[in-house]
Amino acid sequence: MLDDIFNEARDHMQKSIEAMKKEFLTLRTGKVTTAIVDNIKVDYYGTPTPLNQVGSVTALDATTIAINPWEKSMLPEIEKAIQQANIGVNPNNDGDFIKLYFPPMTAEQREEIVKQAKAMAEKAKVAVRNVRKEANNKIKRLEKDKEISEDEAKRALDKIQKLTDEHIAKIDEALKAKESDIRRV
């Protein structure tokens, strides 16, 4: 019973960290990545479709992303979707493909993005703490129902706290790495 609670808590905490890292990919650092446009949906014949499914998305250099649609008729739709996504750049359509030129980031922009990263990390920490609370409640319920002893409950609660501390530390490490990545010029 307790092992199930531990495994479930560990899995959920790990998923919180993975979700945060996936969110981190959407943040711009000194070098642009194609992940910046991952959340953009294009109206593909009436169906909202991810941008990378209507054309190839490549980073040409540190400041430019090129989108080459598989159907040239999709150029206006892709352009419109990028403008609506409000990612901080205007698309340049040359009739064959679209280029996104990202200007170098200012110090203020970098600090703003660091704030966004901190908010994402805090959200992940809250998720981890919620998992801890849920696990603790299950353990206390087992103790109340006399399915485990008081000592077993105490050890289990300590183990859940240790698990929580480990995952919070991992979140802090990931945030620290992302911050230095964002601030690197």
mmCIF file with all atom_site columns, N, CA, C and O in Angstrom, residues 107-126:
data_model
loop_
_atom_site.group_PDB
_atom_site.id
_atom_site.type_symbol
_atom_site.label_atom_id
_atom_site.label_alt_id
_atom_site.label_comp_id
_atom_site.label_asym_id
_atom_site.label_entity_id
_atom_site.label_seq_id
_atom_site.pdbx_PDB_ins_code
_atom_site.Cartn_x
_atom_site.Cartn_y
_atom_site.Cartn_z
_atom_site.occupancy
_atom_site.B_iso_or_equiv
_atom_site.pdbx_formal_charge
_atom_site.auth_seq_id
_atom_site.auth_comp_id
_atom_site.auth_asym_id
_atom_site.auth_atom_id
_atom_site.pdbx_PDB_model_num
ATOM 1  N N  . ALA A 1 107 ? 18.331 43.950 -22.185 1.00 0.00 ? 107 ALA A N  1
ATOM 2  C CA . ALA A 1 107 ? 18.459 43.494 -20.793 1.00 0.00 ? 107 ALA A CA 1
ATOM 3  C C  . ALA A 1 107 ? 17.079 43.401 -20.137 1.00 0.00 ? 107 ALA A C  1
ATOM 4  O O  . ALA A 1 107 ? 16.815 42.474 -19.368 1.00 0.00 ? 107 ALA A O  1
ATOM 5  N N  . GLU A 1 108 ? 16.190 44.366 -20.464 1.00 0.00 ? 108 GLU A N  1
ATOM 6  C CA . GLU A 1 108 ? 14.844 44.361 -19.875 1.00 0.00 ? 108 GLU A CA 1
ATOM 7  C C  . GLU A 1 108 ? 14.065 43.126 -20.335 1.00 0.00 ? 108 GLU A C  1
ATOM 8  O O  . GLU A 1 108 ? 13.372 42.492 -19.543 1.00 0.00 ? 108 GLU A O  1
ATOM 9  N N  . GLN A 1 109 ? 14.190 42.800 -21.625 1.00 0.00 ? 109 GLN A N  1
ATOM 10 C CA . GLN A 1 109 ? 13.494 41.621 -22.141 1.00 0.00 ? 109 GLN A CA 1
ATOM 11 C C  . GLN A 1 109 ? 13.999 40.360 -21.452 1.00 0.00 ? 109 GLN A C  1
ATOM 12 O O  . GLN A 1 109 ? 13.213 39.475 -21.100 1.00 0.00 ? 109 GLN A O  1
ATOM 13 N N  . ARG A 1 110 ? 15.307 40.282 -21.265 1.00 0.00 ? 110 ARG A N  1
ATOM 14 C CA . ARG A 1 110 ? 15.880 39.112 -20.600 1.00 0.00 ? 110 ARG A CA 1
ATOM 15 C C  . ARG A 1 110 ? 15.327 38.967 -19.178 1.00 0.00 ? 110 ARG A C  1
ATOM 16 O O  . ARG A 1 110 ? 14.963 37.877 -18.751 1.00 0.00 ? 110 ARG A O  1
ATOM 17 N N  . GLU A 1 111 ? 15.251 40.076 -18.465 1.00 0.00 ? 111 GLU A N  1
ATOM 18 C CA . GLU A 1 111 ? 14.743 40.033 -17.086 1.00 0.00 ? 111 GLU A CA 1
ATOM 19 C C  . GLU A 1 111 ? 13.264 39.656 -17.066 1.00 0.00 ? 111 GLU A C  1
ATOM 20 O O  . GLU A 1 111 ? 12.815 38.926 -16.171 1.00 0.00 ? 111 GLU A O  1
ATOM 21 N N  . GLU A 1 112 ? 12.515 40.128 -18.056 1.00 0.00 ? 112 GLU A N  1
ATOM 22 C CA . GLU A 1 112 ? 11.095 39.778 -18.153 1.00 0.00 ? 112 GLU A CA 1
ATOM 23 C C  . GLU A 1 112 ? 10.924 38.272 -18.391 1.00 0.00 ? 112 GLU A C  1
ATOM 24 O O  . GLU A 1 112 ? 10.065 37.622 -17.801 1.00 0.00 ? 112 GLU A O  1
ATOM 25 N N  . ILE A 1 113 ? 11.766 37.718 -19.240 1.00 0.00 ? 113 ILE A N  1
ATOM 26 C CA . ILE A 1 113 ? 11.699 36.286 -19.537 1.00 0.00 ? 113 ILE A CA 1
ATOM 27 C C  . ILE A 1 113 ? 12.138 35.467 -18.316 1.00 0.00 ? 113 ILE A C  1
ATOM 28 O O  . ILE A 1 113 ? 11.575 34.407 -18.036 1.00 0.00 ? 113 ILE A O  1
ATOM 29 N N  . VAL A 1 114 ? 13.123 35.978 -17.565 1.00 0.00 ? 114 VAL A N  1
ATOM 30 C CA . VAL A 1 114 ? 13.538 35.304 -16.328 1.00 0.00 ? 114 VAL A CA 1
ATOM 31 C C  . VAL A 1 114 ? 12.355 35.261 -15.353 1.00 0.00 ? 114 VAL A C  1
ATOM 32 O O  . VAL A 1 114 ? 12.113 34.243 -14.697 1.00 0.00 ? 114 VAL A O  1
ATOM 33 N N  . LYS A 1 115 ? 11.586 36.356 -15.284 1.00 0.00 ? 115 LYS A N  1
ATOM 34 C CA . LYS A 1 115 ? 10.401 36.387 -14.409 1.00 0.00 ? 115 LYS A CA 1
ATOM 35 C C  . LYS A 1 115 ? 9.402  35.319 -14.833 1.00 0.00 ? 115 LYS A C  1
ATOM 36 O O  . LYS A 1 115 ? 8.813  34.647 -13.995 1.00 0.00 ? 115 LYS A O  1
ATOM 37 N N  . GLN A 1 116 ? 9.211  35.171 -16.154 1.00 0.00 ? 116 GLN A N  1
ATOM 38 C CA . GLN A 1 116 ? 8.288  34.141 -16.649 1.00 0.00 ? 116 GLN A CA 1
ATOM 39 C C  . GLN A 1 116 ? 8.785  32.750 -16.258 1.00 0.00 ? 116 GLN A C  1
ATOM 40 O O  . GLN A 1 116 ? 7.993  31.894 -15.851 1.00 0.00 ? 116 GLN A O  1
ATOM 41 N N  . ALA A 1 117 ? 10.082 32.535 -16.372 1.00 0.00 ? 117 ALA A N  1
ATOM 42 C CA . ALA A 1 117 ? 10.662 31.234 -16.005 1.00 0.00 ? 117 ALA A CA 1
ATOM 43 C C  . ALA A 1 117 ? 10.453 30.964 -14.513 1.00 0.00 ? 117 ALA A C  1
ATOM 44 O O  . ALA A 1 117 ? 10.111 29.839 -14.120 1.00 0.00 ? 117 ALA A O  1
ATOM 45 N N  . LYS A 1 118 ? 10.639 31.990 -13.681 1.00 0.00 ? 118 LYS A N  1
ATOM 46 C CA . LYS A 1 118 ? 10.439 31.825 -12.237 1.00 0.00 ? 118 LYS A CA 1
ATOM 47 C C  . LYS A 1 118 ? 8.989  31.487 -11.924 1.00 0.00 ? 118 LYS A C  1
ATOM 48 O O  . LYS A 1 118 ? 8.714  30.660 -11.053 1.00 0.00 ? 118 LYS A O  1
ATOM 49 N N  . ALA A 1 119 ? 8.057  32.110 -12.656 1.00 0.00 ? 119 ALA A N  1
ATOM 50 C CA . ALA A 1 119 ? 6.637  31.819 -12.445 1.00 0.00 ? 119 ALA A CA 1
ATOM 51 C C  . ALA A 1 119 ? 6.326  30.367 -12.825 1.00 0.00 ? 119 ALA A C  1
ATOM 52 O O  . ALA A 1 119 ? 5.564  29.683 -12.133 1.00 0.00 ? 119 ALA A O  1
ATOM 53 N N  . MET A 1 120 ? 6.939  29.897 -13.919 1.00 0.00 ? 120 MET A N  1
ATOM 54 C CA . MET A 1 120 ? 6.739  28.506 -14.346 1.00 0.00 ? 120 MET A CA 1
ATOM 55 C C  . MET A 1 120 ? 7.293  27.541 -13.297 1.00 0.00 ? 120 MET A C  1
ATOM 56 O O  . MET A 1 120 ? 6.679  26.515 -12.992 1.00 0.00 ? 120 MET A O  1
ATOM 57 N N  . ALA A 1 121 ? 8.465  27.881 -12.741 1.00 0.00 ? 121 ALA A N  1
ATOM 58 C CA . ALA A 1 121 ? 9.083  27.033 -11.716 1.00 0.00 ? 121 ALA A CA 1
ATOM 59 C C  . ALA A 1 121 ? 8.216  27.019 -10.456 1.00 0.00 ? 121 ALA A C  1
ATOM 60 O O  . ALA A 1 121 ? 8.035  25.969 -9.835  1.00 0.00 ? 121 ALA A O  1
ATOM 61 N N  . GLU A 1 122 ? 7.674  28.152 -10.091 1.00 0.00 ? 122 GLU A N  1
ATOM 62 C CA . GLU A 1 122 ? 6.823  28.230 -8.908  1.00 0.00 ? 122 GLU A CA 1
ATOM 63 C C  . GLU A 1 122 ? 5.560  27.388 -9.095  1.00 0.00 ? 122 GLU A C  1
ATOM 64 O O  . GLU A 1 122 ? 5.118  26.700 -8.176  1.00 0.00 ? 122 GLU A O  1
ATOM 65 N N  . LYS A 1 123 ? 5.022  27.417 -10.299 1.00 0.00 ? 123 LYS A N  1
ATOM 66 C CA . LYS A 1 123 ? 3.833  26.597 -10.608 1.00 0.00 ? 123 LYS A CA 1
ATOM 67 C C  . LYS A 1 123 ? 4.166  25.109 -10.441 1.00 0.00 ? 123 LYS A C  1
ATOM 68 O O  . LYS A 1 123 ? 3.369  24.345 -9.887  1.00 0.00 ? 123 LYS A O  1
ATOM 69 N N  . ALA A 1 124 ? 5.358  24.712 -10.880 1.00 0.00 ? 124 ALA A N  1
ATOM 70 C CA . ALA A 1 124 ? 5.783  23.316 -10.747 1.00 0.00 ? 124 ALA A CA 1
ATOM 71 C C  . ALA A 1 124 ? 5.966  22.953 -9.272  1.00 0.00 ? 124 ALA A C  1
ATOM 72 O O  . ALA A 1 124 ? 5.597  21.852 -8.842  1.00 0.00 ? 124 ALA A O  1
ATOM 73 N N  . LYS A 1 125 ? 6.516  23.888 -8.485  1.00 0.00 ? 125 LYS A N  1
ATOM 74 C CA . LYS A 1 125 ? 6.695  23.627 -7.048  1.00 0.00 ? 125 LYS A CA 1
ATOM 75 C C  . LYS A 1 125 ? 5.346  23.440 -6.363  1.00 0.00 ? 125 LYS A C  1
ATOM 76 O O  . LYS A 1 125 ? 5.189  22.561 -5.502  1.00 0.00 ? 125 LYS A O  1
ATOM 77 N N  . VAL A 1 126 ? 4.372  24.272 -6.735  1.00 0.00 ? 126 VAL A N  1
ATOM 78 C CA . VAL A 1 126 ? 3.030  24.146 -6.159  1.00 0.00 ? 126 VAL A CA 1
ATOM 79 C C  . VAL A 1 126 ? 2.443  22.777 -6.510  1.00 0.00 ? 126 VAL A C  1
ATOM 80 O O  . VAL A 1 126 ? 1.844  22.110 -5.665  1.00 0.00 ? 126 VAL A O  1
#
